[in-house]
PDB file of C-alpha atoms in Angstrom:
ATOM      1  CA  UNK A   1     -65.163  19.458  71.596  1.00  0.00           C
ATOM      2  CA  UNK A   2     -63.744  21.029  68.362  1.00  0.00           C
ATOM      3  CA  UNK A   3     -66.192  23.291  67.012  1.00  0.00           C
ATOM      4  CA  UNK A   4     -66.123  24.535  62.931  1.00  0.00           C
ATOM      5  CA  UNK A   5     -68.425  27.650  61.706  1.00  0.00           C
ATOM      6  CA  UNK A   6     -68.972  28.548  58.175  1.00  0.00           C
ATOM      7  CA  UNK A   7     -70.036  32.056  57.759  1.00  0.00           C
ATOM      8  CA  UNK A   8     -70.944  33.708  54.384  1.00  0.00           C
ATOM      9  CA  UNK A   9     -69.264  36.996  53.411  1.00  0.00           C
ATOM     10  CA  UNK A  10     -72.065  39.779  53.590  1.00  0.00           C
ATOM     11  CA  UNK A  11     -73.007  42.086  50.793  1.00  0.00           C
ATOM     12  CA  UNK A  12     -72.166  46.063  52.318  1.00  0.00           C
ATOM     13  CA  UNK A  13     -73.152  48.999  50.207  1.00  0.00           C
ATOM     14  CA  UNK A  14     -70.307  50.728  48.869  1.00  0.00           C
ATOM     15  CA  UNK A  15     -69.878  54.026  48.934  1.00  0.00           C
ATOM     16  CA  UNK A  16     -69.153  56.044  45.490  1.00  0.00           C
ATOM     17  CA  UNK A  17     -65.567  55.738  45.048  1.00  0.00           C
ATOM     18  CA  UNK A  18     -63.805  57.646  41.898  1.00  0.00           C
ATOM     19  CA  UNK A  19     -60.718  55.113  42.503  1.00  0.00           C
ATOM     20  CA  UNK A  20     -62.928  52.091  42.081  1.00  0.00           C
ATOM     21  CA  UNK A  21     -64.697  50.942  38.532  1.00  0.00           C
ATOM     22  CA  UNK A  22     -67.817  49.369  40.077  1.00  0.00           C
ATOM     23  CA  UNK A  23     -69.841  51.135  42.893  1.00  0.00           C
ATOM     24  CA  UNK A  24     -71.714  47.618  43.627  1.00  0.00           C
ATOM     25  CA  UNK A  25     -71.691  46.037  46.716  1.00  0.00           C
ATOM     26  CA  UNK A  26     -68.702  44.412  48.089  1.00  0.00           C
ATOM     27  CA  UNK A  27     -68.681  41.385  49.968  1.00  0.00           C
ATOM     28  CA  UNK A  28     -67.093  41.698  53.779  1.00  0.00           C
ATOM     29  CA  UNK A  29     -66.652  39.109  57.054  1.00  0.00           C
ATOM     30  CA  UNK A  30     -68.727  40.877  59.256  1.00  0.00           C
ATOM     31  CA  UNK A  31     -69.981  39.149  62.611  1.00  0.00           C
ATOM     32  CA  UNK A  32     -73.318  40.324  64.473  1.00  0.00           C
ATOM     33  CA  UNK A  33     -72.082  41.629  68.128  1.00  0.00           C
ATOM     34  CA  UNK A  34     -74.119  42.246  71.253  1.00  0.00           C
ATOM     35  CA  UNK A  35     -72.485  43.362  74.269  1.00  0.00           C
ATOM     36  CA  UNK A  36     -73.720  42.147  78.251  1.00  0.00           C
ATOM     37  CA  UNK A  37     -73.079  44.595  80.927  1.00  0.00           C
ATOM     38  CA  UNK A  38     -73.640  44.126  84.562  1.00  0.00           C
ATOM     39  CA  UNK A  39     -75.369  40.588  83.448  1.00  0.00           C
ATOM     40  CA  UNK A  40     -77.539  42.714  81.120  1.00  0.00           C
ATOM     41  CA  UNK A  41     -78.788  39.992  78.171  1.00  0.00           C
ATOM     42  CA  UNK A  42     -77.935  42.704  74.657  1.00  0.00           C
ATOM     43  CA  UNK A  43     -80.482  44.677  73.829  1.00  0.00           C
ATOM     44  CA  UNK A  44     -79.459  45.292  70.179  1.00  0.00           C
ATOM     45  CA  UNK A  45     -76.721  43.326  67.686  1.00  0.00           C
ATOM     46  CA  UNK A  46     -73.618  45.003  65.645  1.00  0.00           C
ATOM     47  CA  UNK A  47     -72.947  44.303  62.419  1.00  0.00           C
ATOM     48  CA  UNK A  48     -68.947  44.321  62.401  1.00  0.00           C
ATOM     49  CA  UNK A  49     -66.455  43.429  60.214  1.00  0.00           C
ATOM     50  CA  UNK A  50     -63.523  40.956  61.067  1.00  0.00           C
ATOM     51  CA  UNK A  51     -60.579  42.335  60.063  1.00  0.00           C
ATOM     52  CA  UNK A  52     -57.175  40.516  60.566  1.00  0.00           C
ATOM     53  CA  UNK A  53     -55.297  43.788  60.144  1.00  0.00           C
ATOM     54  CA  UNK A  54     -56.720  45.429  63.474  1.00  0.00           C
ATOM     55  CA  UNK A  55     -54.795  44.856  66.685  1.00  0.00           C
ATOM     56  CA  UNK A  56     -57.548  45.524  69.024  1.00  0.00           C
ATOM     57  CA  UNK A  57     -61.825  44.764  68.744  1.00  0.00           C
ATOM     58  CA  UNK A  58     -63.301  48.934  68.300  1.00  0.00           C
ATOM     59  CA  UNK A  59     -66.610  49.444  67.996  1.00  0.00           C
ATOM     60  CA  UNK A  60     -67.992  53.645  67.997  1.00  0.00           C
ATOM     61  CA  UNK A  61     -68.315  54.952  71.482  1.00  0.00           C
ATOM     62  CA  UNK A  62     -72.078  55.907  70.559  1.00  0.00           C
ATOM     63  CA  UNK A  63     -72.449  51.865  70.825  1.00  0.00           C
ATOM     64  CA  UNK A  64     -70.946  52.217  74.448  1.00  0.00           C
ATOM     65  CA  UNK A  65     -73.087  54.879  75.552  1.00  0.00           C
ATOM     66  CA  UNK A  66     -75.811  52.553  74.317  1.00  0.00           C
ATOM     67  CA  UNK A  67     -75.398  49.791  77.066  1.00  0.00           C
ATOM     68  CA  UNK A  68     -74.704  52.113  79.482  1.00  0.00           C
ATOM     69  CA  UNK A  69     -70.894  52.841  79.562  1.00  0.00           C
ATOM     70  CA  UNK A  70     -69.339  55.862  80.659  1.00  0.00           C
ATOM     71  CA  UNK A  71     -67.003  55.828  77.567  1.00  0.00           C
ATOM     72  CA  UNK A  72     -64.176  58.604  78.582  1.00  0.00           C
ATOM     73  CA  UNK A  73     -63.908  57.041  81.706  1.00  0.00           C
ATOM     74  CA  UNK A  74     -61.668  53.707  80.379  1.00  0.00           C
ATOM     75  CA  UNK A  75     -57.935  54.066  79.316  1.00  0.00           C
ATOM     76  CA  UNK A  76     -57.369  55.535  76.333  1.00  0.00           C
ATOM     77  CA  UNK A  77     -55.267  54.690  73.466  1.00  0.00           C
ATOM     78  CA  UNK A  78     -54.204  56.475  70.158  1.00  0.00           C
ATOM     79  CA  UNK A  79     -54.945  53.670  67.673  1.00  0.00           C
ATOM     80  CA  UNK A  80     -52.484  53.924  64.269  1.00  0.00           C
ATOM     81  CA  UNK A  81     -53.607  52.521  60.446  1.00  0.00           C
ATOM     82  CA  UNK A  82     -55.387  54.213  58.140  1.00  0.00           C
ATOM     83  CA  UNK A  83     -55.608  57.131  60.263  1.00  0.00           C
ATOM     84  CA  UNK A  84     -55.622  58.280  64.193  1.00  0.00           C
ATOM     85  CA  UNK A  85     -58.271  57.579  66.217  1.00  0.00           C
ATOM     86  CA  UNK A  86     -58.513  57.867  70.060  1.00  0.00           C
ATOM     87  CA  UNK A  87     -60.375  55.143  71.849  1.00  0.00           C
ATOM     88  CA  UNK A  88     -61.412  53.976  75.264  1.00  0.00           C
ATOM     89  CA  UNK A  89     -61.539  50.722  76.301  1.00  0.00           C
ATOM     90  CA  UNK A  90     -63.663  48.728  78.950  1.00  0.00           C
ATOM     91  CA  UNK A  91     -63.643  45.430  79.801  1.00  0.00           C
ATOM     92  CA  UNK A  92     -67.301  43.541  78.564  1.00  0.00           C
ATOM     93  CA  UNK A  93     -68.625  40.594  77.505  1.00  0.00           C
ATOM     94  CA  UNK A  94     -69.051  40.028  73.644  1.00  0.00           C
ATOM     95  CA  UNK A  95     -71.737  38.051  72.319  1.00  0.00           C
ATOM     96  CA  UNK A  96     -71.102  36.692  68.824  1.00  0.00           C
ATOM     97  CA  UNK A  97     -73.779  35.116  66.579  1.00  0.00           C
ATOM     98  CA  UNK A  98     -72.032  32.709  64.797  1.00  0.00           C
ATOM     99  CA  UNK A  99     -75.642  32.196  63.024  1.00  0.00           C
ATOM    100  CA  UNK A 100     -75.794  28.901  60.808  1.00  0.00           C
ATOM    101  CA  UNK A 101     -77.192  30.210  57.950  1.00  0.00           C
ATOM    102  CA  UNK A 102     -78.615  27.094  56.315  1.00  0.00           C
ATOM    103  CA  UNK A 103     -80.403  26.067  59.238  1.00  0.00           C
ATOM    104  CA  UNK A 104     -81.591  29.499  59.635  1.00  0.00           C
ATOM    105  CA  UNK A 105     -80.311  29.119  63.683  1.00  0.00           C
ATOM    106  CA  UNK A 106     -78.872  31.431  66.214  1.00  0.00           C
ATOM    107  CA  UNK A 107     -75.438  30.501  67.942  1.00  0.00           C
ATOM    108  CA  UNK A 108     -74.307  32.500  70.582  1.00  0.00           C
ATOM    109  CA  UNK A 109     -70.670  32.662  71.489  1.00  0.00           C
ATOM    110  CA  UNK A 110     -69.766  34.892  74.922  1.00  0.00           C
ATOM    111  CA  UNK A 111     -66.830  35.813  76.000  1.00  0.00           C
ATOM    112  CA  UNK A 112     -65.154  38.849  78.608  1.00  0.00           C
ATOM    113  CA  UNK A 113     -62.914  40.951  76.278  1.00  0.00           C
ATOM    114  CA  UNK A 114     -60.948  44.508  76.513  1.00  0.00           C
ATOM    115  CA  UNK A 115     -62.612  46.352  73.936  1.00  0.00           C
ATOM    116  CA  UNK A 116     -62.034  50.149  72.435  1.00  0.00           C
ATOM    117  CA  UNK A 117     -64.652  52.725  71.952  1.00  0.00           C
ATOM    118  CA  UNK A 118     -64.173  55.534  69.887  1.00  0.00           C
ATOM    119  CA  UNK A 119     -65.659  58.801  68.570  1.00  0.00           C
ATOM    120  CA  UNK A 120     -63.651  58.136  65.229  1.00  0.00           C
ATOM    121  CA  UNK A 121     -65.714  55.114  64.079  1.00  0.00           C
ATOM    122  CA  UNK A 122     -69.308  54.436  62.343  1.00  0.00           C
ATOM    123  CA  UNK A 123     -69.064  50.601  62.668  1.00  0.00           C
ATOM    124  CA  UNK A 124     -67.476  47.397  64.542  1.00  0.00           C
ATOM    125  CA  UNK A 125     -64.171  46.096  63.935  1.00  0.00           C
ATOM    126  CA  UNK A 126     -63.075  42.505  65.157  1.00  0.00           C
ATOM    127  CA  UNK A 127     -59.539  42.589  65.587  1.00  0.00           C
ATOM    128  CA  UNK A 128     -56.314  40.107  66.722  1.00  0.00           C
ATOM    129  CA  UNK A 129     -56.995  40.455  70.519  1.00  0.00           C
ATOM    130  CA  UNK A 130     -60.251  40.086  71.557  1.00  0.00           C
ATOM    131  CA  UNK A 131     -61.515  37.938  68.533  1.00  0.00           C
ATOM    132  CA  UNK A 132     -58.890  36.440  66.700  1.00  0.00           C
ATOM    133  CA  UNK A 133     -56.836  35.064  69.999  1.00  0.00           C
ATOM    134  CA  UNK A 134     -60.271  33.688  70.691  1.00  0.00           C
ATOM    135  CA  UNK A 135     -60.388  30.747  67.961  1.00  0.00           C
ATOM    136  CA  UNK A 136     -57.672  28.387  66.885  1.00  0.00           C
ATOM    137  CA  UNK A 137     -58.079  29.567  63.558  1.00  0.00           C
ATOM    138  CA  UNK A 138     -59.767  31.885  61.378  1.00  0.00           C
ATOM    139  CA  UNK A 139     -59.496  31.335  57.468  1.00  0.00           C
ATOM    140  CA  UNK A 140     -60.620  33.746  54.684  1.00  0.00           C
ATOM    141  CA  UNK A 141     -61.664  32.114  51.556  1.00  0.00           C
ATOM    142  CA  UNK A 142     -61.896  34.678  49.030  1.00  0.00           C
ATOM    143  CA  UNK A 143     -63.302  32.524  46.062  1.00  0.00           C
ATOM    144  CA  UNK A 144     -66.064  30.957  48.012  1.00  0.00           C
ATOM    145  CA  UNK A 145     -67.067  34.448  50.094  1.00  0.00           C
ATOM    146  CA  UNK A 146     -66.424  32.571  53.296  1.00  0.00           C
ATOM    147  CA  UNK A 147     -64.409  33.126  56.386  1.00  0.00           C
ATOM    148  CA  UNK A 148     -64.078  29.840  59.088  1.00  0.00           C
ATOM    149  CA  UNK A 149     -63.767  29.880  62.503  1.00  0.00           C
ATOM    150  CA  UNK A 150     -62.482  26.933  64.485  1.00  0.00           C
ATOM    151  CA  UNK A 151     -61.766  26.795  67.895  1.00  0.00           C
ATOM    152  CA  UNK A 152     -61.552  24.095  70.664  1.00  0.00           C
ATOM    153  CA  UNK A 153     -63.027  24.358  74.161  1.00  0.00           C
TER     154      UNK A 153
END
């Protein structure tokens, strides 16, 4: 069955920025992740942001170490953008909360994805493969401070 989810943009703290007028919050798609290893239920959620300019999903290798990964141990890949950053990546299973805000309900989402890890990052990124390639669609709308995910099983 088709399935649409609504998800609010989430107010982030912004850090002081001498470029930027405003140092309020901004408003960001970010996505709580949990992460099953071995058949281990998550012990903890990510906040992480979905960003459609990401190739891969990267989340810090502190997070890896966390549920139990060896984090060095995976392939590694020099990651270009804004920067270079080495990471590792493992196969795992994410687990999105695609929580229904309204309704004030939990809904999980699991999946086995190739993920990176990497001493270079403070917080999740959901990128093209490994979340996007996941849903038939994903929409950002800016003037409502909404991103949609659709996706048939």
């Amino acid at each position: 069955d088709p399935q649409l989810f609504k998800l609010p943009y989430i107010e982030v703290a912004c850090p002081k920025d001498p470029r930027r007028r405003s140092a309020g919050p901004l408003s960001r798609p970010m996505i709580d992740v949990g992460f099953k290893l071995n058949g281990k239920e998550p012990e903890f959620f990510l906040q992480s942001i979905v960003d459609s300019g990401s190739d891969f999903c990267i989340f810090p290798a502190e997070t890896g170490e966390e549920i139990g990964l060896q984090v060095k141990s995976g392939p590694a890949i020099v990651l270009q953008g804004s920067g270079k950053a080495k990471a590792y990546f493992h196969r795992i299973r994410l687990v999105l909360n695609l929580r229904d805000y309204a309704k004030k309900k939990d809904r999980l989402r699991d999946y086995d994805c190739d993920v990176g890890f990497s001493y270079e990052f403070d917080h999740g990124v959901l990128g093209r493969r490994g979340f996007f390639n996941q849903f038939s669609s994903v929409i950002f709308r800016e003037e409502e401070c909404q991103f949609q995910l659709y996706f048939e099983d």
